[in-house]
mmCIF file of C-alpha atoms in Angstrom:
data_model
loop_
_atom_site.group_PDB
_atom_site.id
_atom_site.type_symbol
_atom_site.label_atom_id
_atom_site.label_comp_id
_atom_site.label_asym_id
_atom_site.label_seq_id
_atom_site.Cartn_x
_atom_site.Cartn_y
_atom_site.Cartn_z
ATOM 1 C CA UNK A 1 -0.044 0.325 -0.207
ATOM 2 C CA UNK A 2 1.367 3.360 -0.977
ATOM 3 C CA UNK A 3 1.220 6.346 1.796
ATOM 4 C CA UNK A 4 -0.161 9.487 0.560
ATOM 5 C CA UNK A 5 2.623 12.042 1.013
ATOM 6 C CA UNK A 6 1.999 14.839 3.685
ATOM 7 C CA UNK A 7 3.943 18.402 2.750
ATOM 8 C CA UNK A 8 4.575 19.929 6.094
ATOM 9 C CA UNK A 9 5.606 23.736 5.784
ATOM 10 C CA UNK A 10 6.807 24.400 9.814
ATOM 11 C CA UNK A 11 9.840 25.998 11.718
ATOM 12 C CA UNK A 12 12.719 23.537 11.449
ATOM 13 C CA UNK A 13 16.063 23.375 12.905
ATOM 14 C CA UNK A 14 19.133 24.780 10.994
ATOM 15 C CA UNK A 15 22.443 23.561 10.700
ATOM 16 C CA UNK A 16 25.367 26.141 10.028
ATOM 17 C CA UNK A 17 24.553 24.768 6.176
ATOM 18 C CA UNK A 18 21.145 25.631 6.282
ATOM 19 C CA UNK A 19 21.728 28.988 7.694
ATOM 20 C CA UNK A 20 24.627 30.250 5.141
ATOM 21 C CA UNK A 21 22.502 28.652 1.853
ATOM 22 C CA UNK A 22 18.873 30.500 3.478
ATOM 23 C CA UNK A 23 21.135 33.751 3.560
ATOM 24 C CA UNK A 24 22.248 32.945 -0.012
ATOM 25 C CA UNK A 25 19.691 31.328 -1.771
ATOM 26 C CA UNK A 26 16.552 31.939 0.186
ATOM 27 C CA UNK A 27 16.304 27.837 0.576
ATOM 28 C CA UNK A 28 17.969 24.669 2.345
ATOM 29 C CA UNK A 29 20.362 22.505 0.367
ATOM 30 C CA UNK A 30 18.790 19.382 1.872
ATOM 31 C CA UNK A 31 15.695 18.327 3.301
ATOM 32 C CA UNK A 32 16.262 15.249 5.204
ATOM 33 C CA UNK A 33 13.019 13.559 7.360
ATOM 34 C CA UNK A 34 12.112 14.599 10.531
ATOM 35 C CA UNK A 35 14.034 11.981 12.156
ATOM 36 C CA UNK A 36 17.440 12.777 11.181
ATOM 37 C CA UNK A 37 17.395 16.736 12.099
ATOM 38 C CA UNK A 38 19.348 17.561 15.505
ATOM 39 C CA UNK A 39 16.179 18.329 17.377
ATOM 40 C CA UNK A 40 17.036 20.605 20.890
ATOM 41 C CA UNK A 41 16.489 19.385 24.467
ATOM 42 C CA UNK A 42 13.892 20.199 26.174
ATOM 43 C CA UNK A 43 11.589 20.987 23.120
ATOM 44 C CA UNK A 44 10.597 24.427 23.026
ATOM 45 C CA UNK A 45 7.682 25.808 20.305
ATOM 46 C CA UNK A 46 7.871 26.033 17.571
ATOM 47 C CA UNK A 47 10.050 23.354 16.981
ATOM 48 C CA UNK A 48 7.843 21.518 19.518
ATOM 49 C CA UNK A 49 5.226 21.692 17.673
ATOM 50 C CA UNK A 50 7.193 20.730 14.032
ATOM 51 C CA UNK A 51 8.733 17.746 16.116
ATOM 52 C CA UNK A 52 5.442 16.423 16.958
ATOM 53 C CA UNK A 53 3.315 16.803 14.413
ATOM 54 C CA UNK A 54 5.912 15.229 12.038
ATOM 55 C CA UNK A 55 6.276 12.098 14.063
ATOM 56 C CA UNK A 56 2.947 11.668 14.631
ATOM 57 C CA UNK A 57 2.108 11.787 10.901
ATOM 58 C CA UNK A 58 5.092 9.856 9.929
ATOM 59 C CA UNK A 59 2.970 6.808 11.609
ATOM 60 C CA UNK A 60 0.287 7.508 8.558
ATOM 61 C CA UNK A 61 1.915 9.533 6.012
ATOM 62 C CA UNK A 62 5.160 9.801 3.682
ATOM 63 C CA UNK A 63 6.308 12.859 5.306
ATOM 64 C CA UNK A 64 7.860 16.041 3.535
ATOM 65 C CA UNK A 65 9.520 18.540 5.979
ATOM 66 C CA UNK A 66 10.148 22.361 4.824
ATOM 67 C CA UNK A 67 11.194 25.520 6.706
ATOM 68 C CA UNK A 68 8.461 28.072 6.688
ATOM 69 C CA UNK A 69 10.515 30.902 5.300
ATOM 70 C CA UNK A 70 11.981 28.810 1.881
ATOM 71 C CA UNK A 71 12.041 30.157 -1.131
ATOM 72 C CA UNK A 72 11.189 27.086 -3.401
ATOM 73 C CA UNK A 73 8.479 25.523 -5.394
ATOM 74 C CA UNK A 74 7.274 22.316 -3.120
ATOM 75 C CA UNK A 75 7.078 19.271 -6.414
ATOM 76 C CA UNK A 76 3.902 17.911 -5.515
ATOM 77 C CA UNK A 77 1.818 15.117 -6.940
ATOM 78 C CA UNK A 78 -1.729 14.722 -7.574
ATOM 79 C CA UNK A 79 -3.317 13.687 -4.383
ATOM 80 C CA UNK A 80 -1.070 15.393 -1.948
ATOM 81 C CA UNK A 81 -1.575 16.952 1.302
ATOM 82 C CA UNK A 82 -0.327 20.355 1.801
ATOM 83 C CA UNK A 83 -0.255 21.748 5.931
ATOM 84 C CA UNK A 84 1.720 24.289 6.725
ATOM 85 C CA UNK A 85 2.666 27.503 8.370
ATOM 86 C CA UNK A 86 2.654 31.286 6.570
ATOM 87 C CA UNK A 87 5.408 33.512 6.733
ATOM 88 C CA UNK A 88 4.830 37.122 5.795
ATOM 89 C CA UNK A 89 6.700 36.828 2.801
ATOM 90 C CA UNK A 90 4.253 35.997 -0.367
ATOM 91 C CA UNK A 91 7.563 34.705 -2.130
ATOM 92 C CA UNK A 92 7.682 32.185 0.705
ATOM 93 C CA UNK A 93 7.070 28.501 -0.293
ATOM 94 C CA UNK A 94 3.812 28.242 1.095
ATOM 95 C CA UNK A 95 2.215 31.317 -1.018
ATOM 96 C CA UNK A 96 3.589 29.390 -3.944
ATOM 97 C CA UNK A 97 2.171 25.442 -2.675
ATOM 98 C CA UNK A 98 -1.435 27.264 -2.055
ATOM 99 C CA UNK A 99 -1.783 27.561 -5.964
ATOM 100 C CA UNK A 100 -0.714 23.568 -6.826
ATOM 101 C CA UNK A 101 -3.878 21.796 -7.999
ATOM 102 C CA UNK A 102 -1.877 18.862 -7.680
ATOM 103 C CA UNK A 103 -2.656 19.091 -3.808
ATOM 104 C CA UNK A 104 -5.588 17.176 -2.641
ATOM 105 C CA UNK A 105 -6.319 19.125 0.427
ATOM 106 C CA UNK A 106 -4.360 22.389 1.116
ATOM 107 C CA UNK A 107 -4.486 23.172 5.500
ATOM 108 C CA UNK A 108 -2.961 26.206 7.463
ATOM 109 C CA UNK A 109 -1.796 25.758 10.760
ATOM 110 C CA UNK A 110 -0.407 28.511 12.837
ATOM 111 C CA UNK A 111 -0.946 30.469 16.702
ATOM 112 C CA UNK A 112 -4.181 32.428 16.371
ATOM 113 C CA UNK A 113 -5.306 36.005 18.094
ATOM 114 C CA UNK A 114 -7.731 38.253 16.592
ATOM 115 C CA UNK A 115 -4.436 41.134 16.447
ATOM 116 C CA UNK A 116 -4.735 42.693 12.713
ATOM 117 C CA UNK A 117 -1.044 42.971 12.605
ATOM 118 C CA UNK A 118 -0.447 39.389 13.584
ATOM 119 C CA UNK A 119 -3.113 37.806 11.520
ATOM 120 C CA UNK A 120 -4.143 40.123 9.279
ATOM 121 C CA UNK A 121 -1.909 39.322 6.186
ATOM 122 C CA UNK A 122 -3.594 35.544 6.104
ATOM 123 C CA UNK A 123 -6.612 36.331 4.695
ATOM 124 C CA UNK A 124 -5.626 35.595 1.069
ATOM 125 C CA UNK A 125 -4.323 32.029 2.359
ATOM 126 C CA UNK A 126 -7.318 31.225 4.981
ATOM 127 C CA UNK A 127 -9.847 31.900 1.956
ATOM 128 C CA UNK A 128 -7.552 29.348 -0.264
ATOM 129 C CA UNK A 129 -7.110 26.811 2.164
ATOM 130 C CA UNK A 130 -9.952 24.152 3.325
ATOM 131 C CA UNK A 131 -9.006 24.400 6.995
ATOM 132 C CA UNK A 132 -7.357 26.693 9.355
ATOM 133 C CA UNK A 133 -5.923 24.914 12.399
ATOM 134 C CA UNK A 134 -5.806 27.635 14.437
ATOM 135 C CA UNK A 135 -3.483 27.234 17.473
ATOM 136 C CA UNK A 136 -4.994 29.280 20.587
ATOM 137 C CA UNK A 137 -7.311 28.963 23.547
ATOM 138 C CA UNK A 138 -10.886 29.626 23.832
ATOM 139 C CA UNK A 139 -11.467 32.727 24.008
ATOM 140 C CA UNK A 140 -10.342 33.761 20.750
ATOM 141 C CA UNK A 141 -12.237 31.180 19.450
ATOM 142 C CA UNK A 142 -15.867 32.007 21.528
ATOM 143 C CA UNK A 143 -14.828 35.686 20.605
ATOM 144 C CA UNK A 144 -13.878 34.848 16.528
ATOM 145 C CA UNK A 145 -16.906 37.869 15.154
ATOM 146 C CA UNK A 146 -14.535 40.044 16.346
ATOM 147 C CA UNK A 147 -11.669 38.579 14.186
ATOM 148 C CA UNK A 148 -9.955 39.898 11.052
ATOM 149 C CA UNK A 149 -10.795 36.688 9.916
ATOM 150 C CA UNK A 150 -14.398 36.213 10.631
ATOM 151 C CA UNK A 151 -16.193 35.779 7.172
ATOM 152 C CA UNK A 152 -13.843 32.119 7.533
ATOM 153 C CA UNK A 153 -15.176 31.231 10.889
ATOM 154 C CA UNK A 154 -16.776 27.871 9.111
ATOM 155 C CA UNK A 155 -12.935 26.809 7.848
ATOM 156 C CA UNK A 156 -11.627 27.160 11.428
ATOM 157 C CA UNK A 157 -10.443 24.398 13.573
ATOM 158 C CA UNK A 158 -9.410 25.101 17.538
ATOM 159 C CA UNK A 159 -6.195 22.837 18.470
ATOM 160 C CA UNK A 160 -5.303 23.840 22.084
ATOM 161 C CA UNK A 161 -1.074 23.671 22.661
ATOM 162 C CA UNK A 162 0.627 20.134 23.710
ATOM 163 C CA UNK A 163 3.355 20.317 26.503
ATOM 164 C CA UNK A 164 5.209 17.425 27.087
ATOM 165 C CA UNK A 165 5.381 17.706 31.393
ATOM 166 C CA UNK A 166 8.018 15.185 31.714
ATOM 167 C CA UNK A 167 10.352 18.222 30.644
ATOM 168 C CA UNK A 168 8.831 20.105 33.379
ATOM 169 C CA UNK A 169 9.232 18.436 36.746
ATOM 170 C CA UNK A 170 7.012 19.937 39.944
ATOM 171 C CA UNK A 171 9.293 22.320 41.400
ATOM 172 C CA UNK A 172 7.153 23.802 43.999
ATOM 173 C CA UNK A 173 6.526 22.350 47.270
ATOM 174 C CA UNK A 174 6.064 25.339 49.629
ATOM 175 C CA UNK A 175 4.821 28.884 49.337
ATOM 176 C CA UNK A 176 5.893 31.729 51.518
ATOM 177 C CA UNK A 177 3.553 33.255 54.160
ATOM 178 C CA UNK A 178 0.316 35.527 53.480
ATOM 179 C CA UNK A 179 1.438 38.635 52.963
ATOM 180 C CA UNK A 180 5.052 37.858 51.887
ATOM 181 C CA UNK A 181 3.927 36.167 48.076
ATOM 182 C CA UNK A 182 6.397 37.032 45.591
ATOM 183 C CA UNK A 183 4.846 37.162 41.940
ATOM 184 C CA UNK A 184 7.143 36.247 38.861
ATOM 185 C CA UNK A 185 7.224 37.108 34.878
ATOM 186 C CA UNK A 186 8.801 34.929 31.630
ATOM 187 C CA UNK A 187 8.593 36.101 28.429
ATOM 188 C CA UNK A 188 9.111 38.929 26.029
ATOM 189 C CA UNK A 189 8.780 42.529 26.412
ATOM 190 C CA UNK A 190 6.460 45.071 24.334
ATOM 191 C CA UNK A 191 3.072 46.252 24.681
ATOM 192 C CA UNK A 192 1.540 42.987 23.554
ATOM 193 C CA UNK A 193 2.865 41.385 26.285
ATOM 194 C CA UNK A 194 1.359 44.520 29.071
ATOM 195 C CA UNK A 195 4.849 44.755 30.395
ATOM 196 C CA UNK A 196 3.141 48.270 31.063
ATOM 197 C CA UNK A 197 0.806 46.358 32.817
ATOM 198 C CA UNK A 198 3.348 44.408 35.091
ATOM 199 C CA UNK A 199 4.487 47.618 35.932
ATOM 200 C CA UNK A 200 1.641 49.317 37.124
ATOM 201 C CA UNK A 201 0.769 46.201 39.819
ATOM 202 C CA UNK A 202 4.201 47.057 41.332
ATOM 203 C CA UNK A 203 2.565 50.727 41.195
ATOM 204 C CA UNK A 204 -0.890 50.189 42.740
ATOM 205 C CA UNK A 205 -0.736 47.064 44.861
ATOM 206 C CA UNK A 206 0.887 47.880 48.312
ATOM 207 C CA UNK A 207 3.604 45.799 49.240
ATOM 208 C CA UNK A 208 3.716 44.546 45.800
ATOM 209 C CA UNK A 209 6.921 42.096 45.248
ATOM 210 C CA UNK A 210 7.883 40.827 41.390
ATOM 211 C CA UNK A 211 10.818 39.348 39.359
ATOM 212 C CA UNK A 212 11.064 38.572 35.812
ATOM 213 C CA UNK A 213 13.363 37.272 33.252
ATOM 214 C CA UNK A 214 12.749 39.020 30.036
ATOM 215 C CA UNK A 215 14.355 39.927 26.838
ATOM 216 C CA UNK A 216 13.346 43.818 25.764
ATOM 217 C CA UNK A 217 14.540 45.878 28.693
ATOM 218 C CA UNK A 218 13.556 46.177 32.211
ATOM 219 C CA UNK A 219 9.893 45.970 34.062
ATOM 220 C CA UNK A 220 9.587 49.207 36.192
ATOM 221 C CA UNK A 221 9.376 48.065 40.046
ATOM 222 C CA UNK A 222 10.138 44.449 39.531
ATOM 223 C CA UNK A 223 13.360 42.586 39.951
ATOM 224 C CA UNK A 224 15.281 41.073 37.425
ATOM 225 C CA UNK A 225 16.137 37.537 38.150
ATOM 226 C CA UNK A 226 18.795 36.921 35.146
ATOM 227 C CA UNK A 227 19.277 37.116 31.914
ATOM 228 C CA UNK A 228 17.244 35.003 29.615
ATOM 229 C CA UNK A 229 18.289 31.923 29.774
ATOM 230 C CA UNK A 230 17.234 27.806 29.725
ATOM 231 C CA UNK A 231 14.599 27.063 32.600
ATOM 232 C CA UNK A 232 16.525 24.245 33.267
ATOM 233 C CA UNK A 233 14.850 22.473 36.714
ATOM 234 C CA UNK A 234 17.603 23.144 38.781
ATOM 235 C CA UNK A 235 17.132 26.936 38.000
ATOM 236 C CA UNK A 236 13.570 26.622 38.638
ATOM 237 C CA UNK A 237 13.796 24.910 41.616
ATOM 238 C CA UNK A 238 16.212 28.064 42.851
ATOM 239 C CA UNK A 239 12.774 30.441 41.706
ATOM 240 C CA UNK A 240 10.315 28.352 43.721
ATOM 241 C CA UNK A 241 12.289 29.020 46.526
ATOM 242 C CA UNK A 242 11.634 32.492 46.307
ATOM 243 C CA UNK A 243 8.791 33.011 44.170
ATOM 244 C CA UNK A 244 5.020 32.070 44.705
ATOM 245 C CA UNK A 245 2.944 32.636 41.665
ATOM 246 C CA UNK A 246 3.285 33.257 38.026
ATOM 247 C CA UNK A 247 1.995 36.175 36.082
ATOM 248 C CA UNK A 248 0.945 36.695 32.437
ATOM 249 C CA UNK A 249 -0.729 39.938 31.332
ATOM 250 C CA UNK A 250 -0.536 39.577 27.496
ATOM 251 C CA UNK A 251 -2.748 41.429 25.190
ATOM 252 C CA UNK A 252 -2.418 39.319 22.404
ATOM 253 C CA UNK A 253 -1.553 36.000 22.907
ATOM 254 C CA UNK A 254 -2.483 32.929 20.900
ATOM 255 C CA UNK A 255 -1.489 30.387 24.271
ATOM 256 C CA UNK A 256 1.122 31.250 26.194
ATOM 257 C CA UNK A 257 3.141 28.533 26.620
ATOM 258 C CA UNK A 258 5.073 29.670 29.455
ATOM 259 C CA UNK A 259 1.561 29.836 31.675
ATOM 260 C CA UNK A 260 1.460 25.903 30.417
ATOM 261 C CA UNK A 261 5.356 25.468 32.038
ATOM 262 C CA UNK A 262 4.805 27.641 35.127
ATOM 263 C CA UNK A 263 1.266 24.949 36.017
ATOM 264 C CA UNK A 264 3.386 22.069 35.214
ATOM 265 C CA UNK A 265 6.021 23.232 37.749
ATOM 266 C CA UNK A 266 3.611 23.492 39.849
ATOM 267 C CA UNK A 267 3.073 27.238 40.351
ATOM 268 C CA UNK A 268 -0.493 29.455 40.559
ATOM 269 C CA UNK A 269 -1.102 31.219 37.660
ATOM 270 C CA UNK A 270 -2.573 34.620 36.991
ATOM 271 C CA UNK A 271 -3.008 35.793 33.525
ATOM 272 C CA UNK A 272 -5.651 37.590 31.413
ATOM 273 C CA UNK A 273 -7.749 36.071 28.993
ATOM 274 C CA UNK A 274 -6.121 36.999 26.269
ATOM 275 C CA UNK A 275 -3.380 35.375 26.586
ATOM 276 C CA UNK A 276 -5.087 32.255 25.826
ATOM 277 C CA UNK A 277 -6.937 31.102 28.868
ATOM 278 C CA UNK A 278 -10.313 31.523 29.825
ATOM 279 C CA UNK A 279 -12.200 28.242 30.888
ATOM 280 C CA UNK A 280 -9.646 26.513 33.594
ATOM 281 C CA UNK A 281 -11.241 27.083 36.875
ATOM 282 C CA UNK A 282 -7.740 26.820 38.548
ATOM 283 C CA UNK A 283 -6.362 29.985 37.074
ATOM 284 C CA UNK A 284 -6.472 33.621 38.237
ATOM 285 C CA UNK A 285 -7.742 35.837 35.906
ATOM 286 C CA UNK A 286 -6.371 39.579 35.820
ATOM 287 C CA UNK A 287 -7.974 42.425 33.407
ATOM 288 C CA UNK A 288 -6.345 44.920 30.637
ATOM 289 C CA UNK A 289 -8.367 47.465 31.206
ATOM 290 C CA UNK A 290 -9.672 47.134 35.467
ATOM 291 C CA UNK A 291 -6.606 47.762 37.871
ATOM 292 C CA UNK A 292 -8.999 47.738 40.713
ATOM 293 C CA UNK A 293 -10.392 43.961 39.540
ATOM 294 C CA UNK A 294 -6.371 43.300 39.698
ATOM 295 C CA UNK A 295 -5.296 44.415 42.837
ATOM 296 C CA UNK A 296 -7.980 42.349 44.456
ATOM 297 C CA UNK A 297 -6.894 39.124 42.522
ATOM 298 C CA UNK A 298 -3.433 39.960 43.740
ATOM 299 C CA UNK A 299 -4.966 40.536 47.446
ATOM 300 C CA UNK A 300 -6.694 37.176 47.116
ATOM 301 C CA UNK A 301 -3.178 35.530 46.326
ATOM 302 C CA UNK A 302 -1.405 36.984 49.098
ATOM 303 C CA UNK A 303 -4.367 36.090 52.038
ATOM 304 C CA UNK A 304 -4.886 33.033 50.579
ATOM 305 C CA UNK A 305 -4.490 30.022 53.065
ATOM 306 C CA UNK A 306 -1.147 28.305 51.779
ATOM 307 C CA UNK A 307 -2.507 25.096 51.843
ATOM 308 C CA UNK A 308 -5.242 26.344 48.804
ATOM 309 C CA UNK A 309 -2.188 27.584 47.269
ATOM 310 C CA UNK A 310 -0.833 23.917 47.435
ATOM 311 C CA UNK A 311 -4.148 22.130 46.310
ATOM 312 C CA UNK A 312 -4.632 25.192 43.168
ATOM 313 C CA UNK A 313 -0.815 23.783 42.212
ATOM 314 C CA UNK A 314 -2.021 19.973 41.903
ATOM 315 C CA UNK A 315 -5.213 21.192 40.041
ATOM 316 C CA UNK A 316 -2.575 22.975 37.607
ATOM 317 C CA UNK A 317 -0.655 20.223 36.577
ATOM 318 C CA UNK A 318 -3.688 17.495 36.423
ATOM 319 C CA UNK A 319 -4.987 20.211 34.198
ATOM 320 C CA UNK A 320 -2.007 20.414 31.602
ATOM 321 C CA UNK A 321 -1.188 16.711 31.558
ATOM 322 C CA UNK A 322 -4.873 16.213 30.594
ATOM 323 C CA UNK A 323 -6.049 19.146 28.255
ATOM 324 C CA UNK A 324 -2.633 20.289 26.913
ATOM 325 C CA UNK A 325 -1.215 17.128 25.993
ATOM 326 C CA UNK A 326 0.219 16.471 22.634
ATOM 327 C CA UNK A 327 -1.656 13.267 22.324
ATOM 328 C CA UNK A 328 -4.745 15.527 22.576
ATOM 329 C CA UNK A 329 -3.215 18.333 19.777
ATOM 330 C CA UNK A 330 -2.388 15.547 17.263
ATOM 331 C CA UNK A 331 -5.750 13.155 17.580
ATOM 332 C CA UNK A 332 -7.835 16.440 16.883
ATOM 333 C CA UNK A 333 -5.254 17.509 13.793
ATOM 334 C CA UNK A 334 -5.625 14.093 12.338
ATOM 335 C CA UNK A 335 -9.379 13.528 12.657
ATOM 336 C CA UNK A 336 -9.758 16.919 10.917
ATOM 337 C CA UNK A 337 -7.114 16.121 7.804
#
C-alpha cells in the first residue's frame, strides 16, 4: 500500500549549512526526514509543534518537511496534502504551493489571536485553504466574530497547545506566608505582552514584589532574576524557593506556553484571558483595563492559605496533563485532515 504524502511546512532546526544557504539562496540545500534532524532538548514552541506533528503523521503518511521561510517550489504529485504555517513573505513556499492544483487538500496551521497586525495578512491564504488549524485558547474562538478573519469562521479548527510535562517536573513544594508572596514573569518585553500592566501592579498594589526573566528591557518596580536562559529544573527550583505565583498579562497571545510550563512546575497562575486562557477554573484571571480588579486578585492570592495554593498547584498540573497533552493536540489535527 502506497502512503499518501503530506508536505509539512513549519519552523525547523537549522544547521550552519542551512543558515548559509538560506541567507544566500533563500532555501535549504537538503530536506532530511524529521528523524534525521538535530532537535534541541527540551523542545520549545515552535519546534515542539514541528517535531510532534511530523513524528505523529509519519505513522500514516510520508512526511516531507520544509522550513516556512524557504523560497522554493514544492514538487507535489496528484493527491498530496499540504499542511503549513505561512510566513509574511508572498514569495515563500506556502504561498506558492497554495496555488498548486495537484494538492488534494490544503491546510493552514499556526498560532492565532485577533490582532490584525499578527494575523490579518493571512486572509488570502485562509480564503484559499480547506481548513485553518488555529493554535489558540477558547477565548479567541468564542469571540471569533471580532476577528479580522471572521468571514472564514467555518474553516477554523481550534487546537489547544501541547506540552510534554516530563520535561517540566514539579518544583514548587511550599509557599511564602500570607502577605509575603512574590510573583514572577518570564517572556518577551513589549506592549502586546502587557509589560506596562505588570508595572502598574508594582505601582498600585501595596507591598507588591515581582521578579522577571525577559528580553526587551527592564520592568519598572520588578527585580531582574537573570538574563534569558534555559529554564532548567535546577533554575526553576531556585526560583521556586523565592517566588510563589506566575503572572502573564498579554494583550494578544494565542496561548502563552510559559503559562503551561508554570502550571507544570507547580505554580499558581494569574493571567489575562488574552493570554489564551479563559475556561480553566484553577487559574486566576486579570483584566487589561480594570486595575482595581487586578489589585483585588493579587490581594486574594496574598492572603490565601498556603494549603489552598498547594491544591491549586495540584489542579494545574492535572489540567496540563489532561487538556494540554500532545496526544490531544494530534488527535484533533489528524481527525480533521
